[in-house]
Short mmCIF file of C-alpha atoms and ligand atoms in Angstrom, two decimals:
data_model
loop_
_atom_site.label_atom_id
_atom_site.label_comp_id
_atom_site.label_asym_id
_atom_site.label_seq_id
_atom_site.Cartn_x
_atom_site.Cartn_y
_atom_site.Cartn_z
CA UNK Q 1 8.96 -9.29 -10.36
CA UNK Q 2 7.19 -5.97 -11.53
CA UNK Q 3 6.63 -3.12 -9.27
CA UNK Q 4 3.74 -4.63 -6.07
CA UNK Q 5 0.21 -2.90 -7.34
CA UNK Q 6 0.07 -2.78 -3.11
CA UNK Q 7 2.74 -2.69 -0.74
CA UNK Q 8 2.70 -1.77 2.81
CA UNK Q 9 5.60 -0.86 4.41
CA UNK Q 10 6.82 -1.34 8.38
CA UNK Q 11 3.78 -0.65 9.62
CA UNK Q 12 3.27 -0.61 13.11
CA UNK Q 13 -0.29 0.55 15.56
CA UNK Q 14 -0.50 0.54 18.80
CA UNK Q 15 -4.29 0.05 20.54
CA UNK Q 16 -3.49 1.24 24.48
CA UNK Q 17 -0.83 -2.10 25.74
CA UNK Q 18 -1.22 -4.01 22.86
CA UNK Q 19 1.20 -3.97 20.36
CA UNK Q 20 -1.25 -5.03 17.43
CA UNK Q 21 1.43 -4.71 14.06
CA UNK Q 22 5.15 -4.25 14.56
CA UNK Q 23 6.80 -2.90 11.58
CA UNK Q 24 4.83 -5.48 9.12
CA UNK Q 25 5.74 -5.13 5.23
CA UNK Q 26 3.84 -6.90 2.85
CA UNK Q 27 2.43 -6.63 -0.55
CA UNK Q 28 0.36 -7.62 -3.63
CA UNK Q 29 0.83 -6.94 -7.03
CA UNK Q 30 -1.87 -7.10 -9.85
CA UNK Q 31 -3.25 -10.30 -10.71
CA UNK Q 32 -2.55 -12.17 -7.52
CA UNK Q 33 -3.72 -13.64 -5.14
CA UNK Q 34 -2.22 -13.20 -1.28
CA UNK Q 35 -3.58 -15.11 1.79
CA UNK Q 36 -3.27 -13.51 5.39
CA UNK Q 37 -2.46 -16.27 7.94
CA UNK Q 38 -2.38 -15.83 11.33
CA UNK Q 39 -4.10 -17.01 14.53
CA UNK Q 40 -6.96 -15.43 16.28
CA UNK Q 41 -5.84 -11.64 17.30
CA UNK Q 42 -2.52 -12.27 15.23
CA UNK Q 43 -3.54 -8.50 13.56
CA UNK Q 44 -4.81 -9.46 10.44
CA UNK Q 45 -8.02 -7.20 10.50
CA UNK Q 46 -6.31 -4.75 11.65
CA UNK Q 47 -3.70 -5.19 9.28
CA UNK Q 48 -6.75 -4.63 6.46
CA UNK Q 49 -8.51 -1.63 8.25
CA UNK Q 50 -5.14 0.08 7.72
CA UNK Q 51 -5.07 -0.43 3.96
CA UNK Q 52 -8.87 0.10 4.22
CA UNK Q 53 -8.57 3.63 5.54
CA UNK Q 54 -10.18 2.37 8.80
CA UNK Q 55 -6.98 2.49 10.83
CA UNK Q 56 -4.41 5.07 10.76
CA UNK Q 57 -1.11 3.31 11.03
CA UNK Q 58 1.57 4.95 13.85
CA UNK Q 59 4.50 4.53 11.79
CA UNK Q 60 4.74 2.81 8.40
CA UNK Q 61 2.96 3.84 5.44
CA UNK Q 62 0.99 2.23 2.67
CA UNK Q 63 1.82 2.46 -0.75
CA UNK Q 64 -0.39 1.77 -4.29
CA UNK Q 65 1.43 1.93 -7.62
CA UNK Q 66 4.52 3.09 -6.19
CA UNK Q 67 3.09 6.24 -5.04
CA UNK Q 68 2.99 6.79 -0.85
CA UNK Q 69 -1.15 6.46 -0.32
CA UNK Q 70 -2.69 9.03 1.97
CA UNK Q 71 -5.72 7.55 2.99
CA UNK Q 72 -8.28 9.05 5.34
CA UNK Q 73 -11.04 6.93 5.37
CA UNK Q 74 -12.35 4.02 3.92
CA UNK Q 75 -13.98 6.62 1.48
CA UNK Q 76 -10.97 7.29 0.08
CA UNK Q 77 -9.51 3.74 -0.30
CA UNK Q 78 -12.84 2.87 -1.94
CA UNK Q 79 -11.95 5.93 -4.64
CA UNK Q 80 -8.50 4.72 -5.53
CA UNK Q 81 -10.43 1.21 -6.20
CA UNK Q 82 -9.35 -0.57 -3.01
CA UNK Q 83 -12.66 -2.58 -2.35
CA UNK Q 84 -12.79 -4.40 1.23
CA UNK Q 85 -15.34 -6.98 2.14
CA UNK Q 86 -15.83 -7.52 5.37
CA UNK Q 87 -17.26 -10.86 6.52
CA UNK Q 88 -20.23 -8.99 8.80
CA UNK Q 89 -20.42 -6.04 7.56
CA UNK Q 90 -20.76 -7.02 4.14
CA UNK Q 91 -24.33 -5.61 3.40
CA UNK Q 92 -26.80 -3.49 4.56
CA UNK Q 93 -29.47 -6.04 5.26
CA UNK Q 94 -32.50 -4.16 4.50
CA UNK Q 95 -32.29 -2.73 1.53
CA UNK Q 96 -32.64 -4.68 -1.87
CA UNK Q 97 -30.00 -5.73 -4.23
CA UNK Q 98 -29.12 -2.35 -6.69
CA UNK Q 99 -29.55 -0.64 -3.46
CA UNK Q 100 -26.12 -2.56 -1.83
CA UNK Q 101 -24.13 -1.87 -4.31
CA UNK Q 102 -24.65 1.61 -4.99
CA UNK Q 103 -24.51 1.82 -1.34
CA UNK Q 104 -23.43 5.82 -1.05
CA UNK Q 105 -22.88 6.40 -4.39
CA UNK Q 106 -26.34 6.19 -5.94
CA UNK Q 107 -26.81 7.08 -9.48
CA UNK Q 108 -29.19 10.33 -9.46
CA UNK Q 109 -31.40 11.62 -12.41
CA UNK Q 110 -33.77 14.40 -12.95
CA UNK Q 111 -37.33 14.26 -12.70
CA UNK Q 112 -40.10 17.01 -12.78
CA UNK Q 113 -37.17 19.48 -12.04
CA UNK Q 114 -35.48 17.31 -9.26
CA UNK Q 115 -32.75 15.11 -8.59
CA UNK Q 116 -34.20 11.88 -7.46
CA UNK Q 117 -32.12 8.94 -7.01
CA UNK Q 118 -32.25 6.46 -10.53
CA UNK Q 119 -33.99 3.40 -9.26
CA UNK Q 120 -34.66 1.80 -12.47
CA UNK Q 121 -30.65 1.95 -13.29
CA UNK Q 122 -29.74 0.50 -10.03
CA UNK Q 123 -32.07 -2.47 -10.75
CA UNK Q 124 -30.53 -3.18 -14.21
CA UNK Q 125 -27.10 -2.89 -12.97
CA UNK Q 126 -28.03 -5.17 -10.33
CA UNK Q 127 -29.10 -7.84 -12.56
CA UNK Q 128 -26.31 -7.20 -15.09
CA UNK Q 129 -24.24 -8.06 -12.10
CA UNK Q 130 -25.67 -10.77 -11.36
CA UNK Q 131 -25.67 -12.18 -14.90
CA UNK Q 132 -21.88 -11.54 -14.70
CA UNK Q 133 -21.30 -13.53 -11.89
CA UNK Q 134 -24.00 -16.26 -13.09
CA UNK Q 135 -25.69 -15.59 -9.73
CA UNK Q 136 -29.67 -16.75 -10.16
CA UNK Q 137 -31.81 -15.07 -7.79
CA UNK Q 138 -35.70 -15.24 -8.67
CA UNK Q 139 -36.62 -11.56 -9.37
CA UNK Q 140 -38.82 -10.75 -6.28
CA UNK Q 141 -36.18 -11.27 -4.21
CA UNK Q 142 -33.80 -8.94 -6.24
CA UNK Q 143 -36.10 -6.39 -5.27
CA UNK Q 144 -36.50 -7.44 -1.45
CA UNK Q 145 -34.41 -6.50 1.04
CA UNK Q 146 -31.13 -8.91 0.83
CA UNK Q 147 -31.66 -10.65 4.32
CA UNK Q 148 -33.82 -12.82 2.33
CA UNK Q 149 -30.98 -14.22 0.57
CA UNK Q 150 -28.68 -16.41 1.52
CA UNK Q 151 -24.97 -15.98 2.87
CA UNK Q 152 -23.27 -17.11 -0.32
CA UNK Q 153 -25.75 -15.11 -2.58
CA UNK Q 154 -24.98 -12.17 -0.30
CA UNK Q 155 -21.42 -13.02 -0.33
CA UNK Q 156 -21.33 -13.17 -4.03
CA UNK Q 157 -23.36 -9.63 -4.35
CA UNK Q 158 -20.50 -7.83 -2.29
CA UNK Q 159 -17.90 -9.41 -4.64
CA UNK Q 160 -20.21 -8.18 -7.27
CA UNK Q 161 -20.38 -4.81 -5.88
CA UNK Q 162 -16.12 -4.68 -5.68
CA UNK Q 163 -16.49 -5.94 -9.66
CA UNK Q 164 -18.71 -2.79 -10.56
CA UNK Q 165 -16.76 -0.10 -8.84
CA UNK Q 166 -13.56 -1.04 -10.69
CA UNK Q 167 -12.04 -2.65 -7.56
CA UNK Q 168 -8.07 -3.07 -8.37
CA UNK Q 169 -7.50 -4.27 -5.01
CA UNK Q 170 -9.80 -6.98 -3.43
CA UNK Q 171 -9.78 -7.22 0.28
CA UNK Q 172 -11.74 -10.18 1.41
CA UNK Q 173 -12.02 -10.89 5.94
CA UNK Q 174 -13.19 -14.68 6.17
CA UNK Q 175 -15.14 -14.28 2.65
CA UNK Q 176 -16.66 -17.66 3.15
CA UNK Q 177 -16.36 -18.61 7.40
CA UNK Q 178 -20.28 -18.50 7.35
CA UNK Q 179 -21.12 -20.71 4.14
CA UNK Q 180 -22.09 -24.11 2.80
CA UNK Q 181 -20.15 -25.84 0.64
CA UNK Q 182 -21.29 -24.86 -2.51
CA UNK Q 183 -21.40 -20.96 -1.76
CA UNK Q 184 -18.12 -21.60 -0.27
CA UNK Q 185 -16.90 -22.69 -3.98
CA UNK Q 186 -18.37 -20.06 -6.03
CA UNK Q 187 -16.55 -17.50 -3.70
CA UNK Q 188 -13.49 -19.30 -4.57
CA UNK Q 189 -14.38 -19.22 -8.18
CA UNK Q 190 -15.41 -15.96 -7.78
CA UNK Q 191 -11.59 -14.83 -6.57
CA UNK Q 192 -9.90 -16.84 -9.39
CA UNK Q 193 -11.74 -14.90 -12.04
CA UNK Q 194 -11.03 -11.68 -10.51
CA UNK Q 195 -7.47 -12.88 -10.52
CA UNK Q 196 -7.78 -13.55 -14.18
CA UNK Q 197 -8.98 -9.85 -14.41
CA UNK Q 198 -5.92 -8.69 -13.00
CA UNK Q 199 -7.04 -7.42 -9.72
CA UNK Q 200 -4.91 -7.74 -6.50
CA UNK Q 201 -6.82 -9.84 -3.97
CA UNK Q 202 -6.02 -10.08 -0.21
CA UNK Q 203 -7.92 -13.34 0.97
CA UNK Q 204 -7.74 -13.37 5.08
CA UNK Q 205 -9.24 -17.02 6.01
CA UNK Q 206 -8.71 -19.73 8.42
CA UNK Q 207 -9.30 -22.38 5.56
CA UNK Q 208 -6.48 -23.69 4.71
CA UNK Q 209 -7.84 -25.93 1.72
CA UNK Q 210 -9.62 -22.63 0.58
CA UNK Q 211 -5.98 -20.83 0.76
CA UNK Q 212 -4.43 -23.64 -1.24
CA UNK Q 213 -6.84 -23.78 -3.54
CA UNK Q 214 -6.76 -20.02 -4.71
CA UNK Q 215 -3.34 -17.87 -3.59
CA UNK Q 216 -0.12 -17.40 -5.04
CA UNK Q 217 2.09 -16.83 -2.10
CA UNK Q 218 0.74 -17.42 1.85
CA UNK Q 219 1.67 -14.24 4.36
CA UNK Q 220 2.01 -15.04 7.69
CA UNK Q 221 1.49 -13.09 10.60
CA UNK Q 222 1.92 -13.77 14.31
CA UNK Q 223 1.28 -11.51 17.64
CA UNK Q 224 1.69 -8.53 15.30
CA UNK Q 225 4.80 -9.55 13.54
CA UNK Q 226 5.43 -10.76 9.97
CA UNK Q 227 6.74 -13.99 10.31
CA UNK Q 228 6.86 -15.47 7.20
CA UNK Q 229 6.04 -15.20 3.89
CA UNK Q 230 5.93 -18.71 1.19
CA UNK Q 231 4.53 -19.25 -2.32
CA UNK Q 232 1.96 -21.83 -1.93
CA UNK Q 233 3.87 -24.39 -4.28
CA UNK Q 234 6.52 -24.12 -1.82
CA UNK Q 235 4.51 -25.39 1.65
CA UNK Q 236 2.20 -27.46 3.04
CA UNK Q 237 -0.35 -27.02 5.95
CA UNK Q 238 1.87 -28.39 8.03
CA UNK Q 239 4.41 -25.69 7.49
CA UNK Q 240 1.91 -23.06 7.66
CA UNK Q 241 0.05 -23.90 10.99
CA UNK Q 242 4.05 -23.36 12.20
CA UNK Q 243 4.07 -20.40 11.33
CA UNK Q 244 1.04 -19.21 12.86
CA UNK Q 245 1.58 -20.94 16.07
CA UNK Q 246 5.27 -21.03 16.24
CA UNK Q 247 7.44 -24.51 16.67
CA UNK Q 248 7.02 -24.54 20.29
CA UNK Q 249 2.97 -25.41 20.06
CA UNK Q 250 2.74 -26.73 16.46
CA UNK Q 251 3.03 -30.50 17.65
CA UNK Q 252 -0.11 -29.73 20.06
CA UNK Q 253 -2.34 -28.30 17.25
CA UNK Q 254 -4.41 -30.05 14.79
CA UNK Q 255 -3.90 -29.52 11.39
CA UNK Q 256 -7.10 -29.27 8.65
N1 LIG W 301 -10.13 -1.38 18.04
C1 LIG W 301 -9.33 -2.09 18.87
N2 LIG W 301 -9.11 -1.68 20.13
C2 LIG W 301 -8.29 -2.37 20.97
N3 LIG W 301 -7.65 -3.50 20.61
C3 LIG W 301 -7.83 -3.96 19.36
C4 LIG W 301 -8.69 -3.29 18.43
N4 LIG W 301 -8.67 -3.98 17.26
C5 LIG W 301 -7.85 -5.02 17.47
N5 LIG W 301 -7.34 -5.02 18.72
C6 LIG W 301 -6.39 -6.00 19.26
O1 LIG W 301 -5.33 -6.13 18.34
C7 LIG W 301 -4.95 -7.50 18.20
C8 LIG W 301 -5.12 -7.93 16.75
O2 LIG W 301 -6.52 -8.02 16.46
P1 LIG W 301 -7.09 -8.38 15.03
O3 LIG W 301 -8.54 -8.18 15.07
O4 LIG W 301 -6.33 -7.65 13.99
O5 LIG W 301 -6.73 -9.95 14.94
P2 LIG W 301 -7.09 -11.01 13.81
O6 LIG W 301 -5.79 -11.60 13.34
O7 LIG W 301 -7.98 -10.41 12.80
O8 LIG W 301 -7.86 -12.14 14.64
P3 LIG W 301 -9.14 -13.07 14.25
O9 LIG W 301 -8.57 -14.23 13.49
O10 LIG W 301 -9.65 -13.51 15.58
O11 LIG W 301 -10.11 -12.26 13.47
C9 LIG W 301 -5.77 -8.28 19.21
O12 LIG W 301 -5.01 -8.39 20.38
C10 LIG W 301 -6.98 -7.40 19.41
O13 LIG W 301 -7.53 -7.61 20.68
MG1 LIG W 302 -9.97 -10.72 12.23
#
């Protein structure tokens, strides 16, 4: 297969006694789709704040396009187009829709001999976004603060947000754990277009109908380790919950 668009390599971090990642390699080239497995505290978030720029790794290092990736902060992962949404921190609640996703990087203009920020272009650039993603949201509310909206419209206005700024890598923490079933779907369709587009998404989600229905290939981790790593035509949930568990508990554990 061509050269991984992503590709982390034997990354370990260490938070006081716990052992959070032990040498984990994985990656994700362009145009796919890769779901993080793991149980709760298996060191999937943390796994993402790395690649994120959150996290500084203590051994390891990330790579993008081949070349070693010095990353800082999230700041910088955001400038090499590595886009991360995560499931709480997705928005800033009160501020309105053009607002979010300029969010630090607000278009400025100049007016009477100052630089004020461009309000009108972050409005139409919110609704072009919107149109993109076939998103309806009645115009007062595009203008309100985006608490009013709900979790899948918010949801779909961080995707949205990824989409504008170019995002080549799509990091998505429990995209849809909060939603109904509808918003829970246009996520999903909202990944499998991006796909289309070529961009490399990391999906982290305890669904496993959700991960069936959009990855490529499943990666597994469990207390920190990498245990396994499948292409989704190759398992079943069955096979997967054993790998996040491990043999000895997988007969005590329901599967979805
Ligand atoms: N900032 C931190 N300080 C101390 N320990 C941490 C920190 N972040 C994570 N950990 C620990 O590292 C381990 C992995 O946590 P992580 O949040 O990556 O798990 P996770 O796979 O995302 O779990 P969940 O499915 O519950 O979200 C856990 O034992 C957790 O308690
Ligand atoms: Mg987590």
């Amino acid at each position: 297969m061509s050269q991984p668009l992503l590709e982390v390599r034997g990354v370990s971090i260490r938070f006081g006694g716990v052992e959070a990642l032990k040498k984990v390699s994985m990656s994700v080239h362009a145009g796919e789709v890769v779901a993080l497995c793991g149980d709760n505290g298996a060191g999937k978030s943390t796994l993402i704040k790395i690649i994120s720029g959150v996290y500084q790794p203590d051994e390891g290092q990330v790579f993008f396009d081949g070349e070693p990736l010095d990353i800082r902060d999230p700041q910088d992962a955001r400038a090499k187009g590595i886009e991360t949404i995560y499931q709480d921190l997705a928005l800033a609640d009160n501020l309105d829709v053009g607002s979010n996703i300029f969010l630090g990087r607000e278009p400025v203009t100049r007016r009477f001999g100052f630089n004020v920020i461009d309000r009108p272009r972050m409005a139409g650039v919110a609704q072009d976004v919107l149109d993109q993603l076939d998103i309806v949201i009645p115009a007062r509310k595009i203008h309100g603060p985006v608490k009013m909206l709900s979790g899948g419209q918010r949801q779909a206005i961080a995707i949205g947000r990824a989409i504008y700024w170019n995002a080549r890598v799509l990091i998505m923490d429990e995209p849809t754990a909060a939603l109904g079933v509808p918003e829970q779907r246009k996520v999903m369709e909202l990944i499998v277009s991006l796909k289309k587009e070529g961009v490399a998404v990391i999906l982290i989600s305890h669904n496993l109908h959700d991960i069936f229905s959009v990855s490529d290939r499943i990666f597994v981790l469990r207390r920190g380790e990498a245990v396994g790593e499948r292409r989704v035509s190759e398992v079943d949930g069955d096979a997967v919950v054993k790998m996040m568990v491990g043999d000895e508990y997988a007969a005590t554990r329901a599967v979805a």
